[in-house]
mmCIF file of C-alpha atoms and ligand atoms in Angstrom:
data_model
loop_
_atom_site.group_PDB
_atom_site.id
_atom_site.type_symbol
_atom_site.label_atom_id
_atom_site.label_comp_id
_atom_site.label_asym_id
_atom_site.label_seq_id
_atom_site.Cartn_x
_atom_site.Cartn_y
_atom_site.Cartn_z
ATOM 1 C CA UNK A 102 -4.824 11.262 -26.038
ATOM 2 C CA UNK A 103 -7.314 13.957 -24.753
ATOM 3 C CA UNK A 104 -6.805 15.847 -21.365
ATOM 4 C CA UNK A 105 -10.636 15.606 -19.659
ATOM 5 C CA UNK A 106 -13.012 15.358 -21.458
ATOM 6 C CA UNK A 107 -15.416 12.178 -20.889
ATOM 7 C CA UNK A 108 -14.352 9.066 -22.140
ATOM 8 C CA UNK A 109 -14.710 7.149 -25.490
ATOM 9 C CA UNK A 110 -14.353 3.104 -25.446
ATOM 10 C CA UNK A 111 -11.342 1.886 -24.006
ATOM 11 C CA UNK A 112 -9.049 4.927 -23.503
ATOM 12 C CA UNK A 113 -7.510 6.707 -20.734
ATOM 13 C CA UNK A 114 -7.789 10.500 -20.746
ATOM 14 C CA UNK A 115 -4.143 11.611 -20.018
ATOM 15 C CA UNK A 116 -4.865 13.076 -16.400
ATOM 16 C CA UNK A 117 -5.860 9.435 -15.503
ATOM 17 C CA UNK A 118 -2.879 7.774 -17.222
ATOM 18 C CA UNK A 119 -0.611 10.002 -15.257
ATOM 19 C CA UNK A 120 -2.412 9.676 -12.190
ATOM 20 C CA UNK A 121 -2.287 5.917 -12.568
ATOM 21 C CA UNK A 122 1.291 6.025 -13.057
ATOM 22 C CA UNK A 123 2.268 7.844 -10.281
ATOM 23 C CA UNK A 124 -0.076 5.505 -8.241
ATOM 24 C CA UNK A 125 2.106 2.419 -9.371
ATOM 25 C CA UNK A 126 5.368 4.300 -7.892
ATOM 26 C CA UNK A 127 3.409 4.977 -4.925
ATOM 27 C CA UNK A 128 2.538 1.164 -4.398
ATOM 28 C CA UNK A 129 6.308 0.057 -5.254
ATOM 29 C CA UNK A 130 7.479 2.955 -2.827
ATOM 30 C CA UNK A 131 4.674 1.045 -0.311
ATOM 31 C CA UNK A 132 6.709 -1.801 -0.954
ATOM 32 C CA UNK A 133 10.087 -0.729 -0.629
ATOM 33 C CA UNK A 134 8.672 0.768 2.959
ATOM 34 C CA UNK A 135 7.784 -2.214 4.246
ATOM 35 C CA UNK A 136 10.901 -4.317 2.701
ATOM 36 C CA UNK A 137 13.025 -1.494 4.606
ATOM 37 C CA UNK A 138 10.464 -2.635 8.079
ATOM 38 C CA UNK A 139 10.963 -6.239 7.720
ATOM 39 C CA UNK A 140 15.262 -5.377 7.945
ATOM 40 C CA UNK A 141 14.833 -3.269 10.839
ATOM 41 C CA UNK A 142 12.360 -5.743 12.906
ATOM 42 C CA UNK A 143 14.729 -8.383 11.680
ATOM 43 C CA UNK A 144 17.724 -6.135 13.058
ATOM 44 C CA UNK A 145 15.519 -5.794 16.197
ATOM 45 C CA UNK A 146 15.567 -9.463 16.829
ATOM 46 C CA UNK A 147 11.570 -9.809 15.815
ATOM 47 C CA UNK A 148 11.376 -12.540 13.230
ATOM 48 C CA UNK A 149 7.750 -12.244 13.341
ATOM 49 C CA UNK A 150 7.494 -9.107 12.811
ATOM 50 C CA UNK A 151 9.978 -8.944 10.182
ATOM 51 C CA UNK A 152 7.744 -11.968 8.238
ATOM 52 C CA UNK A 153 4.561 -9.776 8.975
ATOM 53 C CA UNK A 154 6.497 -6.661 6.661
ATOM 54 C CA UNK A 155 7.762 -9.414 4.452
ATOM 55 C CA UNK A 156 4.022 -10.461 3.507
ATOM 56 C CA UNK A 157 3.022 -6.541 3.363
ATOM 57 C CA UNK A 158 6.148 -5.945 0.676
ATOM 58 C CA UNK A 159 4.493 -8.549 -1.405
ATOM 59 C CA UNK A 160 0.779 -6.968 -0.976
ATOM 60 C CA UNK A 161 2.251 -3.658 -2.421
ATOM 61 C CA UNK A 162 4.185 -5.763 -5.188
ATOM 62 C CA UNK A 163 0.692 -7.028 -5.999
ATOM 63 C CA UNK A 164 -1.147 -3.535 -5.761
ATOM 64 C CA UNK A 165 1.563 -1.830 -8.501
ATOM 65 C CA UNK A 166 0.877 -4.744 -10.110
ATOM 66 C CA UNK A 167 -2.919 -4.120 -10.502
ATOM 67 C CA UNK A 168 -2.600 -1.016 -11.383
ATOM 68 C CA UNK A 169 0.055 -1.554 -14.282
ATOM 69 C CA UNK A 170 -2.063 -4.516 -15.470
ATOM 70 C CA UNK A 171 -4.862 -2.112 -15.345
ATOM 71 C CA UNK A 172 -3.172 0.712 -17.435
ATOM 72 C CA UNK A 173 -2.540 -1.724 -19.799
ATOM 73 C CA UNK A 174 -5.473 -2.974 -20.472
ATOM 74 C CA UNK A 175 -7.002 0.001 -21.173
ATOM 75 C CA UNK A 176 -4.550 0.189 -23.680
ATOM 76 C CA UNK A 177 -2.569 3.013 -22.099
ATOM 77 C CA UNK A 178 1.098 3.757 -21.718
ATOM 78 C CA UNK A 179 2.867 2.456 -18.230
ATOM 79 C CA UNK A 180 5.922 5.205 -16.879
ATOM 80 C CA UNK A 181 7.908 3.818 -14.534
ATOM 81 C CA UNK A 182 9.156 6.625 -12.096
ATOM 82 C CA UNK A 183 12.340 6.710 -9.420
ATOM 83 C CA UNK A 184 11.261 5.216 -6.374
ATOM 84 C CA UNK A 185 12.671 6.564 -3.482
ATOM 85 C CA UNK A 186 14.834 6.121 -0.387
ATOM 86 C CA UNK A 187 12.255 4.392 2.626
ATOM 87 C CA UNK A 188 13.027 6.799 6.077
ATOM 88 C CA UNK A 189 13.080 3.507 8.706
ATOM 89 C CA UNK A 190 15.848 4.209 11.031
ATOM 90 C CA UNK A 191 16.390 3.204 14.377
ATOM 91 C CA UNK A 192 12.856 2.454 15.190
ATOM 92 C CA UNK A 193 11.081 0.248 17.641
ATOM 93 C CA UNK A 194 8.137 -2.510 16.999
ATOM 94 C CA UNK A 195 5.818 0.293 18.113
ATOM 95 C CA UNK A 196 7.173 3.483 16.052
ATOM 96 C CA UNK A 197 7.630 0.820 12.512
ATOM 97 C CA UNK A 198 3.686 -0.087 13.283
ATOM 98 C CA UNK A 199 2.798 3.943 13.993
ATOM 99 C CA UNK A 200 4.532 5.048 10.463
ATOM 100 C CA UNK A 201 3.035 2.001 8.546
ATOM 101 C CA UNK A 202 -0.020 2.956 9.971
ATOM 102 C CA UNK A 203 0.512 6.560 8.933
ATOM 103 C CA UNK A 204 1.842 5.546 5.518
ATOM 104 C CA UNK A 205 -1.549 3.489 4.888
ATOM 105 C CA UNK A 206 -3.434 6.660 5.983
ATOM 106 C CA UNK A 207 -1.337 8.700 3.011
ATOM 107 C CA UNK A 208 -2.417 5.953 0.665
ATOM 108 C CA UNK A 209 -6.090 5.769 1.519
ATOM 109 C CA UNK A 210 -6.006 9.097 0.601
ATOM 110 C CA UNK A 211 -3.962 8.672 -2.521
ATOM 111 C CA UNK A 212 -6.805 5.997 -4.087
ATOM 112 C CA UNK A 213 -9.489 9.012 -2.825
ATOM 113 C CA UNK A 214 -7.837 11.578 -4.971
ATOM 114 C CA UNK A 215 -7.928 8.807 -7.816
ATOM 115 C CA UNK A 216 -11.806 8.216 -7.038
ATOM 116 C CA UNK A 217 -12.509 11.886 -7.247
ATOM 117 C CA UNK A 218 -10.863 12.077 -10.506
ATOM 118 C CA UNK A 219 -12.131 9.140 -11.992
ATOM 119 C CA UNK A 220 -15.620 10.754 -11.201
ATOM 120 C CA UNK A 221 -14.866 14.012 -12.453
ATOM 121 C CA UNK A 222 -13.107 12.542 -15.679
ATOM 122 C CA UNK A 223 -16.570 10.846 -15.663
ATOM 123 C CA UNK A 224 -14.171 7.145 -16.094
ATOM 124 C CA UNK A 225 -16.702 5.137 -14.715
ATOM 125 C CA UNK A 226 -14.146 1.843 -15.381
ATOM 126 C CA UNK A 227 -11.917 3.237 -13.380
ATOM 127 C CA UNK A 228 -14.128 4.416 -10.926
ATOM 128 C CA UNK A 229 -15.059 0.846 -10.341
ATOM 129 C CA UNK A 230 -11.389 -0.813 -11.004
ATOM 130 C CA UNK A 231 -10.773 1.897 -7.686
ATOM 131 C CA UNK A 232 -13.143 0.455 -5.451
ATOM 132 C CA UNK A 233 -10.905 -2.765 -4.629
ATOM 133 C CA UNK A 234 -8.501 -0.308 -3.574
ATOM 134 C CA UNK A 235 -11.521 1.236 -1.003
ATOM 135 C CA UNK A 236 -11.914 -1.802 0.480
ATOM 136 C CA UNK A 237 -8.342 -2.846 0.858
ATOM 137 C CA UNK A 238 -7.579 0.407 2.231
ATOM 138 C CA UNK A 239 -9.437 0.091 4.929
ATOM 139 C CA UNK A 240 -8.385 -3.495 5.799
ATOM 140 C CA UNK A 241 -4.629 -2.013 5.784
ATOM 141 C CA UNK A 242 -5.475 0.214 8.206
ATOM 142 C CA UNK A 243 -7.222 -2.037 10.332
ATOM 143 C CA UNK A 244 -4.356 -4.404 10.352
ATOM 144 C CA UNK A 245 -1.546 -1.520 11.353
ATOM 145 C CA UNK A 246 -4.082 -0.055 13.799
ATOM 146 C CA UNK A 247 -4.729 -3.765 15.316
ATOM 147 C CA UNK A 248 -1.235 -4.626 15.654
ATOM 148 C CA UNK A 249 -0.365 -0.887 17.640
ATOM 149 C CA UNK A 250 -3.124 -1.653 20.029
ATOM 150 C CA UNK A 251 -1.584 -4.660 21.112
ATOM 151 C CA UNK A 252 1.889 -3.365 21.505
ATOM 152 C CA UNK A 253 0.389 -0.460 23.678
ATOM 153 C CA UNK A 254 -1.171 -3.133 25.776
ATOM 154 C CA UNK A 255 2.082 -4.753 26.789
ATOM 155 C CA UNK A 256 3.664 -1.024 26.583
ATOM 156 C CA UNK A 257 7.334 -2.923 26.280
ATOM 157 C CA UNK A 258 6.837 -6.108 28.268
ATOM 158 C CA UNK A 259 9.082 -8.970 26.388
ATOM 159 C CA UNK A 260 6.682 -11.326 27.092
ATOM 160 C CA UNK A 261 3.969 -9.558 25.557
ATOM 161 C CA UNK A 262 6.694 -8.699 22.545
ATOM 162 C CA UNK A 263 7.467 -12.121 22.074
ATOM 163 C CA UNK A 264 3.525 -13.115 21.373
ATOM 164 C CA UNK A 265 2.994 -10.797 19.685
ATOM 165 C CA UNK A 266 5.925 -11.766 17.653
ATOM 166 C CA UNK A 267 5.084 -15.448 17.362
ATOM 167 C CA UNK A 268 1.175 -14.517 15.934
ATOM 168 C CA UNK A 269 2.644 -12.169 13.532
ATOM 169 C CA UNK A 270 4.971 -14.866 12.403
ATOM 170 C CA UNK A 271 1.958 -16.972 10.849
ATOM 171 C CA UNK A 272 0.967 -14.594 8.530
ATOM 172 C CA UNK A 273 1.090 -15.890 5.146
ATOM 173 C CA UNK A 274 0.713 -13.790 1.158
ATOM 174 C CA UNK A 275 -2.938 -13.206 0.784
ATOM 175 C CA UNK A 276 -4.381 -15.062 -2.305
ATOM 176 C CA UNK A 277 -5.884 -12.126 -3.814
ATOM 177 C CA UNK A 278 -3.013 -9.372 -3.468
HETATM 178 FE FE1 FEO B 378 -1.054 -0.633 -1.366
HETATM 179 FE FE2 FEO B 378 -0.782 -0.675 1.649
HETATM 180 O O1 FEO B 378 -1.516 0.127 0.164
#
């Protein structure tokens, strides 16, 4: 498979593949981050909260699987790599929010390294298979960013907790993820 130089029908240059590959392991670490959330809001007595994380594990389940669906289909070769160990310790419904927000932040960037490639590998598939990924980036921030404004708002009130709780609690698997 060639290194960078523009594309012929269906293939993948190799910088793509790889870059594609490690995207996959970043989505399944995504979800492994926010499996490891919905056990600690769970252990913090927030079943709301805990379904909210639930929902986002199966989002990232359903980003990897884009992307492996997407690799192939272009006929390419899929490498699974290690995920690795989530860092959720001892946090509260505010700091799990602030580092999902901050791990959406690392992704958004993550699918505009894979845009700039794409461009520069002149992959104008992938270019547009990536702009999904825009989109939904920018949606996943929204959500986190939403959420950690209203828990500022009632800055620790149990009240406030518990409705927040109870509206995060209807959140059901989005249709498309
Ligand atoms: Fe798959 Fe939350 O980015």
């Amino acid at each position: 498979m060639r290194d960078s130089q523009p594309l012929e029908n269906g293939m993948l240059s190799n910088k793509i593949q790889t870059a594609i590959n490690q995207q996959i392991n970043e989505e399944l670490f995504s979800a492994y981050v926010y499996l490891a959330m919905a056990a600690e809001a769970d252990r913090l007595g927030l079943p709301g909260f805990s379904n909210w994380f639930k929902m986002q594990y199966q989002e990232e389940l359903g980003h990897a699987d884009r992307f492996f669906n997407y690799v192939l289909e272009r006929d390419a070769q899929v490498e699974l790599l290690p995920i690795n160990q989530p860092e959720i310790n001892d946090e509260s419904a505010l700091t799990l929010f602030e580092k999902a927000l901050n791990h959406e932040r690392h992704i958004t960037q993550c699918i505009s390294g894979l845009k700039d490639l794409a461009k520069s590998e002149s992959d104008h598939a992938t270019d547009v298979f990536l702009e999904w990924f825009v989109n939904e980036q920018v949606e996943e921030e929204a959500n986190a960013q939403q959420v950690i404004d209203q828990l500022r708002l009632v800055d620790g009130n149990p009240n406030g907790l518990f409705m927040i709780d109870r509206e995060l609690a209807t959140r059901t698997a989005a249709p498309d993820a």
